[in-house]
Amino acid sequence: MKRLFAIGDVHGCYKTLYELVFNRIRPEKTDRLIMLGDYIDRGRMSREVIDLIMNLKEEGYDIVPLTGNHERMLLDSFDNPDNLPLWLMNDGQTTLESFGLDDISGLPEKYIDFFRSLNYFHREGNYLFVHAGFNDEAEDPFSDRESMIWESRFSYSNPVFANTRIIHGHRPKQLEYVRNMVSQNNQVIPIDTGCVYGSEMNRRYLSALEINTMEIISVEKMDE
């Protein structure tokens, strides 16, 4: 049976992502991996993380990478240097360093193309996958891209979300909190368990959620 995984925020933690994907999930090409954005910044190996995702796609694995606010800040900075201070304030410098760059204008075109190709949400049956969340008050929540990368909610009342579970990242939670949300069959399940932060506030895991079984697979931070 095809397995369906959602993977939380990576933030440059390449070694931890490698362990999660290749030694814990061990995907077949019939499986689907939905990645919830924020692959870059904060951690030291953003380029390696993006290369891993791109290589998996090129090798024929079913990877659905979504965009996060950090990918958006990178693109905004690339398109308009006036936006650069906001990105750097959010640890964009670590991504530049992983590419051996001082200036974002030198970022190779294939990476810019990759970031531009990322969708803001993905629907799979009765599940919606998004980096942050949706604008619950909007007539068409799927038209509000800013909310999809910045806004997180604990519940939704908009009729478009009826009988729908929302899986998101963006705001790191303790692993035990995520387990409770799953066990309580909550409508909204956050799966960013704060890998990049190490032991800070006990958020130090990279987590995946297998949708068919609702099993949480977590790897403790392996990156420096």
PDB file of C-alpha atoms in Angstrom:
ATOM      1  CA  MET A   1       0.000   0.000   0.000  1.00  0.00           C
ATOM      2  CA  LYS A   2       1.211   3.485  -0.825  1.00  0.00           C
ATOM      3  CA  ARG A   3       2.428   5.336   2.250  1.00  0.00           C
ATOM      4  CA  LEU A   4       1.931   9.064   2.699  1.00  0.00           C
ATOM      5  CA  PHE A   5       4.288  11.090   4.880  1.00  0.00           C
ATOM      6  CA  ALA A   6       4.379  14.735   5.914  1.00  0.00           C
ATOM      7  CA  ILE A   7       7.761  16.093   7.045  1.00  0.00           C
ATOM      8  CA  GLY A   8       8.139  19.167   9.240  1.00  0.00           C
ATOM      9  CA  ASP A   9      10.540  22.120   9.101  1.00  0.00           C
ATOM     10  CA  VAL A  10      14.136  21.112   8.325  1.00  0.00           C
ATOM     11  CA  HIS A  11      15.948  24.475   8.547  1.00  0.00           C
ATOM     12  CA  GLY A  12      19.270  23.311   7.165  1.00  0.00           C
ATOM     13  CA  CYS A  13      19.514  20.155   9.311  1.00  0.00           C
ATOM     14  CA  TYR A  14      20.756  17.962   6.481  1.00  0.00           C
ATOM     15  CA  LYS A  15      22.192  15.102   8.554  1.00  0.00           C
ATOM     16  CA  THR A  16      18.984  14.760  10.519  1.00  0.00           C
ATOM     17  CA  LEU A  17      16.870  14.837   7.346  1.00  0.00           C
ATOM     18  CA  TYR A  18      19.074  12.188   5.747  1.00  0.00           C
ATOM     19  CA  GLU A  19      18.632   9.934   8.777  1.00  0.00           C
ATOM     20  CA  LEU A  20      14.878  10.460   8.809  1.00  0.00           C
ATOM     21  CA  VAL A  21      14.374   9.790   5.109  1.00  0.00           C
ATOM     22  CA  PHE A  22      16.847   7.021   4.363  1.00  0.00           C
ATOM     23  CA  ASN A  23      17.132   5.146   7.661  1.00  0.00           C
ATOM     24  CA  ARG A  24      13.747   5.664   9.296  1.00  0.00           C
ATOM     25  CA  ILE A  25      11.183   6.209   6.528  1.00  0.00           C
ATOM     26  CA  ARG A  26      13.062   4.294   3.812  1.00  0.00           C
ATOM     27  CA  PRO A  27      10.669   5.368   1.055  1.00  0.00           C
ATOM     28  CA  GLU A  28       9.695   3.290  -1.926  1.00  0.00           C
ATOM     29  CA  LYS A  29       8.987   5.115  -5.150  1.00  0.00           C
ATOM     30  CA  THR A  30       5.302   4.322  -4.639  1.00  0.00           C
ATOM     31  CA  ASP A  31       5.286   6.348  -1.396  1.00  0.00           C
ATOM     32  CA  ARG A  32       4.678  10.086  -1.278  1.00  0.00           C
ATOM     33  CA  LEU A  33       6.637  12.523   0.874  1.00  0.00           C
ATOM     34  CA  ILE A  34       5.022  15.920   1.431  1.00  0.00           C
ATOM     35  CA  MET A  35       7.496  18.435   2.800  1.00  0.00           C
ATOM     36  CA  LEU A  36       6.025  21.431   4.593  1.00  0.00           C
ATOM     37  CA  GLY A  37       8.587  24.125   3.785  1.00  0.00           C
ATOM     38  CA  ASP A  38      11.331  26.010   5.645  1.00  0.00           C
ATOM     39  CA  TYR A  39      14.142  23.873   4.289  1.00  0.00           C
ATOM     40  CA  ILE A  40      16.639  26.701   4.625  1.00  0.00           C
ATOM     41  CA  ASP A  41      18.081  29.212   7.125  1.00  0.00           C
ATOM     42  CA  ARG A  42      19.148  28.793  10.767  1.00  0.00           C
ATOM     43  CA  GLY A  43      20.970  25.461  10.242  1.00  0.00           C
ATOM     44  CA  ARG A  44      24.303  25.268   8.437  1.00  0.00           C
ATOM     45  CA  MET A  45      23.501  22.912   5.543  1.00  0.00           C
ATOM     46  CA  SER A  46      20.659  24.526   3.604  1.00  0.00           C
ATOM     47  CA  ARG A  47      22.222  23.813   0.221  1.00  0.00           C
ATOM     48  CA  GLU A  48      22.633  20.135   1.065  1.00  0.00           C
ATOM     49  CA  VAL A  49      18.995  19.932   2.149  1.00  0.00           C
ATOM     50  CA  ILE A  50      17.790  21.416  -1.140  1.00  0.00           C
ATOM     51  CA  ASP A  51      20.126  19.168  -3.120  1.00  0.00           C
ATOM     52  CA  LEU A  52      18.715  16.123  -1.331  1.00  0.00           C
ATOM     53  CA  ILE A  53      15.139  17.114  -2.188  1.00  0.00           C
ATOM     54  CA  MET A  54      16.003  17.885  -5.805  1.00  0.00           C
ATOM     55  CA  ASN A  55      17.951  14.637  -6.181  1.00  0.00           C
ATOM     56  CA  LEU A  56      15.084  12.572  -4.790  1.00  0.00           C
ATOM     57  CA  LYS A  57      12.741  14.109  -7.347  1.00  0.00           C
ATOM     58  CA  GLU A  58      15.226  13.518 -10.162  1.00  0.00           C
ATOM     59  CA  GLU A  59      15.569   9.875  -9.102  1.00  0.00           C
ATOM     60  CA  GLY A  60      11.829   9.362  -9.462  1.00  0.00           C
ATOM     61  CA  TYR A  61      10.684   9.548  -5.857  1.00  0.00           C
ATOM     62  CA  ASP A  62       7.270  11.101  -5.254  1.00  0.00           C
ATOM     63  CA  ILE A  63       8.227  14.275  -3.403  1.00  0.00           C
ATOM     64  CA  VAL A  64       5.814  17.181  -2.894  1.00  0.00           C
ATOM     65  CA  PRO A  65       7.811  20.111  -1.486  1.00  0.00           C
ATOM     66  CA  LEU A  66       5.745  23.088  -0.336  1.00  0.00           C
ATOM     67  CA  THR A  67       6.991  26.593   0.302  1.00  0.00           C
ATOM     68  CA  GLY A  68       7.535  28.182   3.689  1.00  0.00           C
ATOM     69  CA  ASN A  69       8.070  31.742   4.836  1.00  0.00           C
ATOM     70  CA  HIS A  70      11.852  31.327   4.686  1.00  0.00           C
ATOM     71  CA  GLU A  71      11.801  30.297   1.015  1.00  0.00           C
ATOM     72  CA  ARG A  72       9.501  33.236   0.377  1.00  0.00           C
ATOM     73  CA  MET A  73      11.891  35.645   2.122  1.00  0.00           C
ATOM     74  CA  LEU A  74      14.761  34.329   0.006  1.00  0.00           C
ATOM     75  CA  LEU A  75      12.835  34.909  -3.220  1.00  0.00           C
ATOM     76  CA  ASP A  76      11.653  38.336  -2.095  1.00  0.00           C
ATOM     77  CA  SER A  77      15.285  39.264  -1.390  1.00  0.00           C
ATOM     78  CA  PHE A  78      16.426  37.916  -4.751  1.00  0.00           C
ATOM     79  CA  ASP A  79      13.732  39.894  -6.575  1.00  0.00           C
ATOM     80  CA  ASN A  80      14.176  43.104  -4.575  1.00  0.00           C
ATOM     81  CA  PRO A  81      17.283  43.879  -2.470  1.00  0.00           C
ATOM     82  CA  ASP A  82      15.164  46.137  -0.258  1.00  0.00           C
ATOM     83  CA  ASN A  83      13.763  42.944   1.263  1.00  0.00           C
ATOM     84  CA  LEU A  84      17.181  41.556   2.162  1.00  0.00           C
ATOM     85  CA  PRO A  85      17.359  42.924   5.753  1.00  0.00           C
ATOM     86  CA  LEU A  86      14.239  40.996   6.799  1.00  0.00           C
ATOM     87  CA  TRP A  87      15.647  37.742   5.443  1.00  0.00           C
ATOM     88  CA  LEU A  88      19.051  38.282   7.055  1.00  0.00           C
ATOM     89  CA  MET A  89      17.328  39.100  10.341  1.00  0.00           C
ATOM     90  CA  ASN A  90      15.751  35.633  10.082  1.00  0.00           C
ATOM     91  CA  ASP A  91      19.095  33.835   9.634  1.00  0.00           C
ATOM     92  CA  GLY A  92      19.283  34.037   5.852  1.00  0.00           C
ATOM     93  CA  GLN A  93      23.036  34.497   6.186  1.00  0.00           C
ATOM     94  CA  THR A  94      23.434  30.813   7.057  1.00  0.00           C
ATOM     95  CA  THR A  95      21.896  29.894   3.707  1.00  0.00           C
ATOM     96  CA  LEU A  96      24.206  32.219   1.798  1.00  0.00           C
ATOM     97  CA  GLU A  97      27.159  30.675   3.633  1.00  0.00           C
ATOM     98  CA  SER A  98      26.043  27.154   2.733  1.00  0.00           C
ATOM     99  CA  PHE A  99      26.227  28.202  -0.925  1.00  0.00           C
ATOM    100  CA  GLY A 100      29.572  29.938  -0.409  1.00  0.00           C
ATOM    101  CA  LEU A 101      28.024  33.297  -1.302  1.00  0.00           C
ATOM    102  CA  ASP A 102      28.192  36.827   0.027  1.00  0.00           C
ATOM    103  CA  ASP A 103      25.443  38.100  -2.268  1.00  0.00           C
ATOM    104  CA  ILE A 104      22.134  36.427  -3.079  1.00  0.00           C
ATOM    105  CA  SER A 105      22.391  37.558  -6.702  1.00  0.00           C
ATOM    106  CA  GLY A 106      24.944  34.770  -7.172  1.00  0.00           C
ATOM    107  CA  LEU A 107      22.517  31.993  -6.269  1.00  0.00           C
ATOM    108  CA  PRO A 108      22.512  29.480  -9.169  1.00  0.00           C
ATOM    109  CA  GLU A 109      19.444  29.639 -11.384  1.00  0.00           C
ATOM    110  CA  LYS A 110      18.409  26.038 -10.751  1.00  0.00           C
ATOM    111  CA  TYR A 111      17.851  26.829  -7.078  1.00  0.00           C
ATOM    112  CA  ILE A 112      15.831  29.947  -7.829  1.00  0.00           C
ATOM    113  CA  ASP A 113      13.738  27.868 -10.244  1.00  0.00           C
ATOM    114  CA  PHE A 114      13.231  25.266  -7.516  1.00  0.00           C
ATOM    115  CA  PHE A 115      12.039  27.842  -4.991  1.00  0.00           C
ATOM    116  CA  ARG A 116       9.687  29.425  -7.545  1.00  0.00           C
ATOM    117  CA  SER A 117       8.188  26.025  -8.356  1.00  0.00           C
ATOM    118  CA  LEU A 118       7.007  25.340  -4.801  1.00  0.00           C
ATOM    119  CA  ASN A 119       3.267  25.271  -4.174  1.00  0.00           C
ATOM    120  CA  TYR A 120       1.636  26.843  -1.133  1.00  0.00           C
ATOM    121  CA  PHE A 121      -0.591  23.923  -0.144  1.00  0.00           C
ATOM    122  CA  HIS A 122      -1.424  20.377  -1.144  1.00  0.00           C
ATOM    123  CA  ARG A 123      -4.668  18.440  -0.791  1.00  0.00           C
ATOM    124  CA  GLU A 124      -4.707  14.690  -0.373  1.00  0.00           C
ATOM    125  CA  GLY A 125      -8.171  13.238   0.218  1.00  0.00           C
ATOM    126  CA  ASN A 126      -9.525  14.774   3.433  1.00  0.00           C
ATOM    127  CA  TYR A 127      -6.140  16.225   4.362  1.00  0.00           C
ATOM    128  CA  LEU A 128      -4.665  19.628   3.639  1.00  0.00           C
ATOM    129  CA  PHE A 129      -0.935  20.206   3.947  1.00  0.00           C
ATOM    130  CA  VAL A 130       0.448  23.715   4.344  1.00  0.00           C
ATOM    131  CA  HIS A 131       3.455  25.395   5.903  1.00  0.00           C
ATOM    132  CA  ALA A 132       1.620  27.568   8.440  1.00  0.00           C
ATOM    133  CA  GLY A 133      -2.158  27.699   8.017  1.00  0.00           C
ATOM    134  CA  PHE A 134      -5.078  29.409   6.317  1.00  0.00           C
ATOM    135  CA  ASN A 135      -7.097  32.597   6.687  1.00  0.00           C
ATOM    136  CA  ASP A 136     -10.234  31.188   8.284  1.00  0.00           C
ATOM    137  CA  GLU A 137     -12.210  34.409   7.716  1.00  0.00           C
ATOM    138  CA  ALA A 138     -11.535  34.650   3.978  1.00  0.00           C
ATOM    139  CA  GLU A 139     -14.228  33.704   1.481  1.00  0.00           C
ATOM    140  CA  ASP A 140     -11.514  31.855  -0.416  1.00  0.00           C
ATOM    141  CA  PRO A 141      -8.787  30.872   2.069  1.00  0.00           C
ATOM    142  CA  PHE A 142      -6.762  29.298  -0.730  1.00  0.00           C
ATOM    143  CA  SER A 143      -6.185  32.693  -2.334  1.00  0.00           C
ATOM    144  CA  ASP A 144      -4.420  34.161   0.718  1.00  0.00           C
ATOM    145  CA  ARG A 145      -0.827  33.086   0.247  1.00  0.00           C
ATOM    146  CA  GLU A 146       0.518  35.230   3.070  1.00  0.00           C
ATOM    147  CA  SER A 147      -1.558  33.323   5.598  1.00  0.00           C
ATOM    148  CA  MET A 148      -0.363  30.002   4.212  1.00  0.00           C
ATOM    149  CA  ILE A 149       3.223  30.812   5.140  1.00  0.00           C
ATOM    150  CA  TRP A 150       2.737  32.932   8.262  1.00  0.00           C
ATOM    151  CA  GLU A 151      -0.549  32.166  10.051  1.00  0.00           C
ATOM    152  CA  SER A 152      -1.133  29.189  12.350  1.00  0.00           C
ATOM    153  CA  ARG A 153      -4.419  28.295  14.047  1.00  0.00           C
ATOM    154  CA  PHE A 154      -5.585  25.659  16.502  1.00  0.00           C
ATOM    155  CA  SER A 155      -8.952  25.148  14.773  1.00  0.00           C
ATOM    156  CA  TYR A 156     -10.987  26.228  11.751  1.00  0.00           C
ATOM    157  CA  SER A 157     -14.677  27.068  11.394  1.00  0.00           C
ATOM    158  CA  ASN A 158     -14.835  28.037   7.714  1.00  0.00           C
ATOM    159  CA  PRO A 159     -17.136  25.551   5.915  1.00  0.00           C
ATOM    160  CA  VAL A 160     -14.463  24.865   3.294  1.00  0.00           C
ATOM    161  CA  PHE A 161     -12.499  23.055   6.021  1.00  0.00           C
ATOM    162  CA  ALA A 162     -15.376  20.848   7.178  1.00  0.00           C
ATOM    163  CA  ASN A 163     -14.330  17.197   7.532  1.00  0.00           C
ATOM    164  CA  THR A 164     -10.761  18.192   6.717  1.00  0.00           C
ATOM    165  CA  ARG A 165      -7.611  17.731   8.770  1.00  0.00           C
ATOM    166  CA  ILE A 166      -4.836  20.271   8.392  1.00  0.00           C
ATOM    167  CA  ILE A 167      -1.193  19.256   8.771  1.00  0.00           C
ATOM    168  CA  HIS A 168       1.270  22.117   9.140  1.00  0.00           C
ATOM    169  CA  GLY A 169       4.693  23.210  10.376  1.00  0.00           C
ATOM    170  CA  HIS A 170       6.013  26.746  10.984  1.00  0.00           C
ATOM    171  CA  ARG A 171       5.743  27.055  14.768  1.00  0.00           C
ATOM    172  CA  PRO A 172       7.878  24.518  16.665  1.00  0.00           C
ATOM    173  CA  LYS A 173       6.145  22.390  19.266  1.00  0.00           C
ATOM    174  CA  GLN A 174       7.401  19.859  21.757  1.00  0.00           C
ATOM    175  CA  LEU A 175       7.167  16.309  20.468  1.00  0.00           C
ATOM    176  CA  GLU A 176       4.831  15.287  23.293  1.00  0.00           C
ATOM    177  CA  TYR A 177       2.430  18.083  22.320  1.00  0.00           C
ATOM    178  CA  VAL A 178       2.311  16.782  18.748  1.00  0.00           C
ATOM    179  CA  ARG A 179       1.672  13.257  19.990  1.00  0.00           C
ATOM    180  CA  ASN A 180      -1.234  14.558  22.058  1.00  0.00           C
ATOM    181  CA  MET A 181      -2.740  16.348  19.057  1.00  0.00           C
ATOM    182  CA  VAL A 182      -2.578  13.115  17.080  1.00  0.00           C
ATOM    183  CA  SER A 183      -3.997  10.934  19.867  1.00  0.00           C
ATOM    184  CA  GLN A 184      -6.849  13.410  20.445  1.00  0.00           C
ATOM    185  CA  ASN A 185      -7.722  13.284  16.750  1.00  0.00           C
ATOM    186  CA  ASN A 186      -7.362  17.064  16.549  1.00  0.00           C
ATOM    187  CA  GLN A 187      -8.438  18.818  13.347  1.00  0.00           C
ATOM    188  CA  VAL A 188      -5.095  20.645  13.184  1.00  0.00           C
ATOM    189  CA  ILE A 189      -1.811  18.808  13.673  1.00  0.00           C
ATOM    190  CA  PRO A 190       1.505  20.688  13.860  1.00  0.00           C
ATOM    191  CA  ILE A 191       4.578  18.630  13.037  1.00  0.00           C
ATOM    192  CA  ASP A 192       7.421  21.127  13.364  1.00  0.00           C
ATOM    193  CA  THR A 193       9.229  19.724  16.408  1.00  0.00           C
ATOM    194  CA  GLY A 194      12.067  22.231  16.346  1.00  0.00           C
ATOM    195  CA  CYS A 195      15.010  20.214  15.058  1.00  0.00           C
ATOM    196  CA  VAL A 196      17.228  23.230  14.446  1.00  0.00           C
ATOM    197  CA  TYR A 197      16.832  24.531  17.994  1.00  0.00           C
ATOM    198  CA  GLY A 198      18.536  21.589  19.653  1.00  0.00           C
ATOM    199  CA  SER A 199      17.748  21.307  23.357  1.00  0.00           C
ATOM    200  CA  GLU A 200      16.267  24.810  23.524  1.00  0.00           C
ATOM    201  CA  MET A 201      12.793  24.517  25.083  1.00  0.00           C
ATOM    202  CA  ASN A 202      13.024  20.742  24.536  1.00  0.00           C
ATOM    203  CA  ARG A 203      12.382  21.117  20.808  1.00  0.00           C
ATOM    204  CA  ARG A 204      15.092  19.162  19.069  1.00  0.00           C
ATOM    205  CA  TYR A 205      13.488  16.678  16.700  1.00  0.00           C
ATOM    206  CA  LEU A 206      12.756  16.396  13.004  1.00  0.00           C
ATOM    207  CA  SER A 207       9.445  14.621  12.640  1.00  0.00           C
ATOM    208  CA  ALA A 208       7.391  12.937   9.959  1.00  0.00           C
ATOM    209  CA  LEU A 209       3.753  11.886  10.200  1.00  0.00           C
ATOM    210  CA  GLU A 210       2.584   8.810   8.280  1.00  0.00           C
ATOM    211  CA  ILE A 211      -0.953   9.776   7.348  1.00  0.00           C
ATOM    212  CA  ASN A 212      -2.464   6.327   6.857  1.00  0.00           C
ATOM    213  CA  THR A 213      -1.444   5.103  10.325  1.00  0.00           C
ATOM    214  CA  MET A 214      -0.937   8.479  12.077  1.00  0.00           C
ATOM    215  CA  GLU A 215       2.438   7.206  13.281  1.00  0.00           C
ATOM    216  CA  ILE A 216       4.966   9.876  14.237  1.00  0.00           C
ATOM    217  CA  ILE A 217       8.559   9.150  13.245  1.00  0.00           C
ATOM    218  CA  SER A 218      11.115  11.422  14.889  1.00  0.00           C
ATOM    219  CA  VAL A 219      14.883  11.792  14.779  1.00  0.00           C
ATOM    220  CA  GLU A 220      16.776  13.748  17.389  1.00  0.00           C
ATOM    221  CA  LYS A 221      18.966  16.506  15.980  1.00  0.00           C
ATOM    222  CA  MET A 222      22.189  15.128  14.491  1.00  0.00           C
ATOM    223  CA  ASP A 223      23.564  18.373  13.050  1.00  0.00           C
ATOM    224  CA  GLU A 224      25.949  20.695  14.841  1.00  0.00           C
TER     225      GLU A 224
END
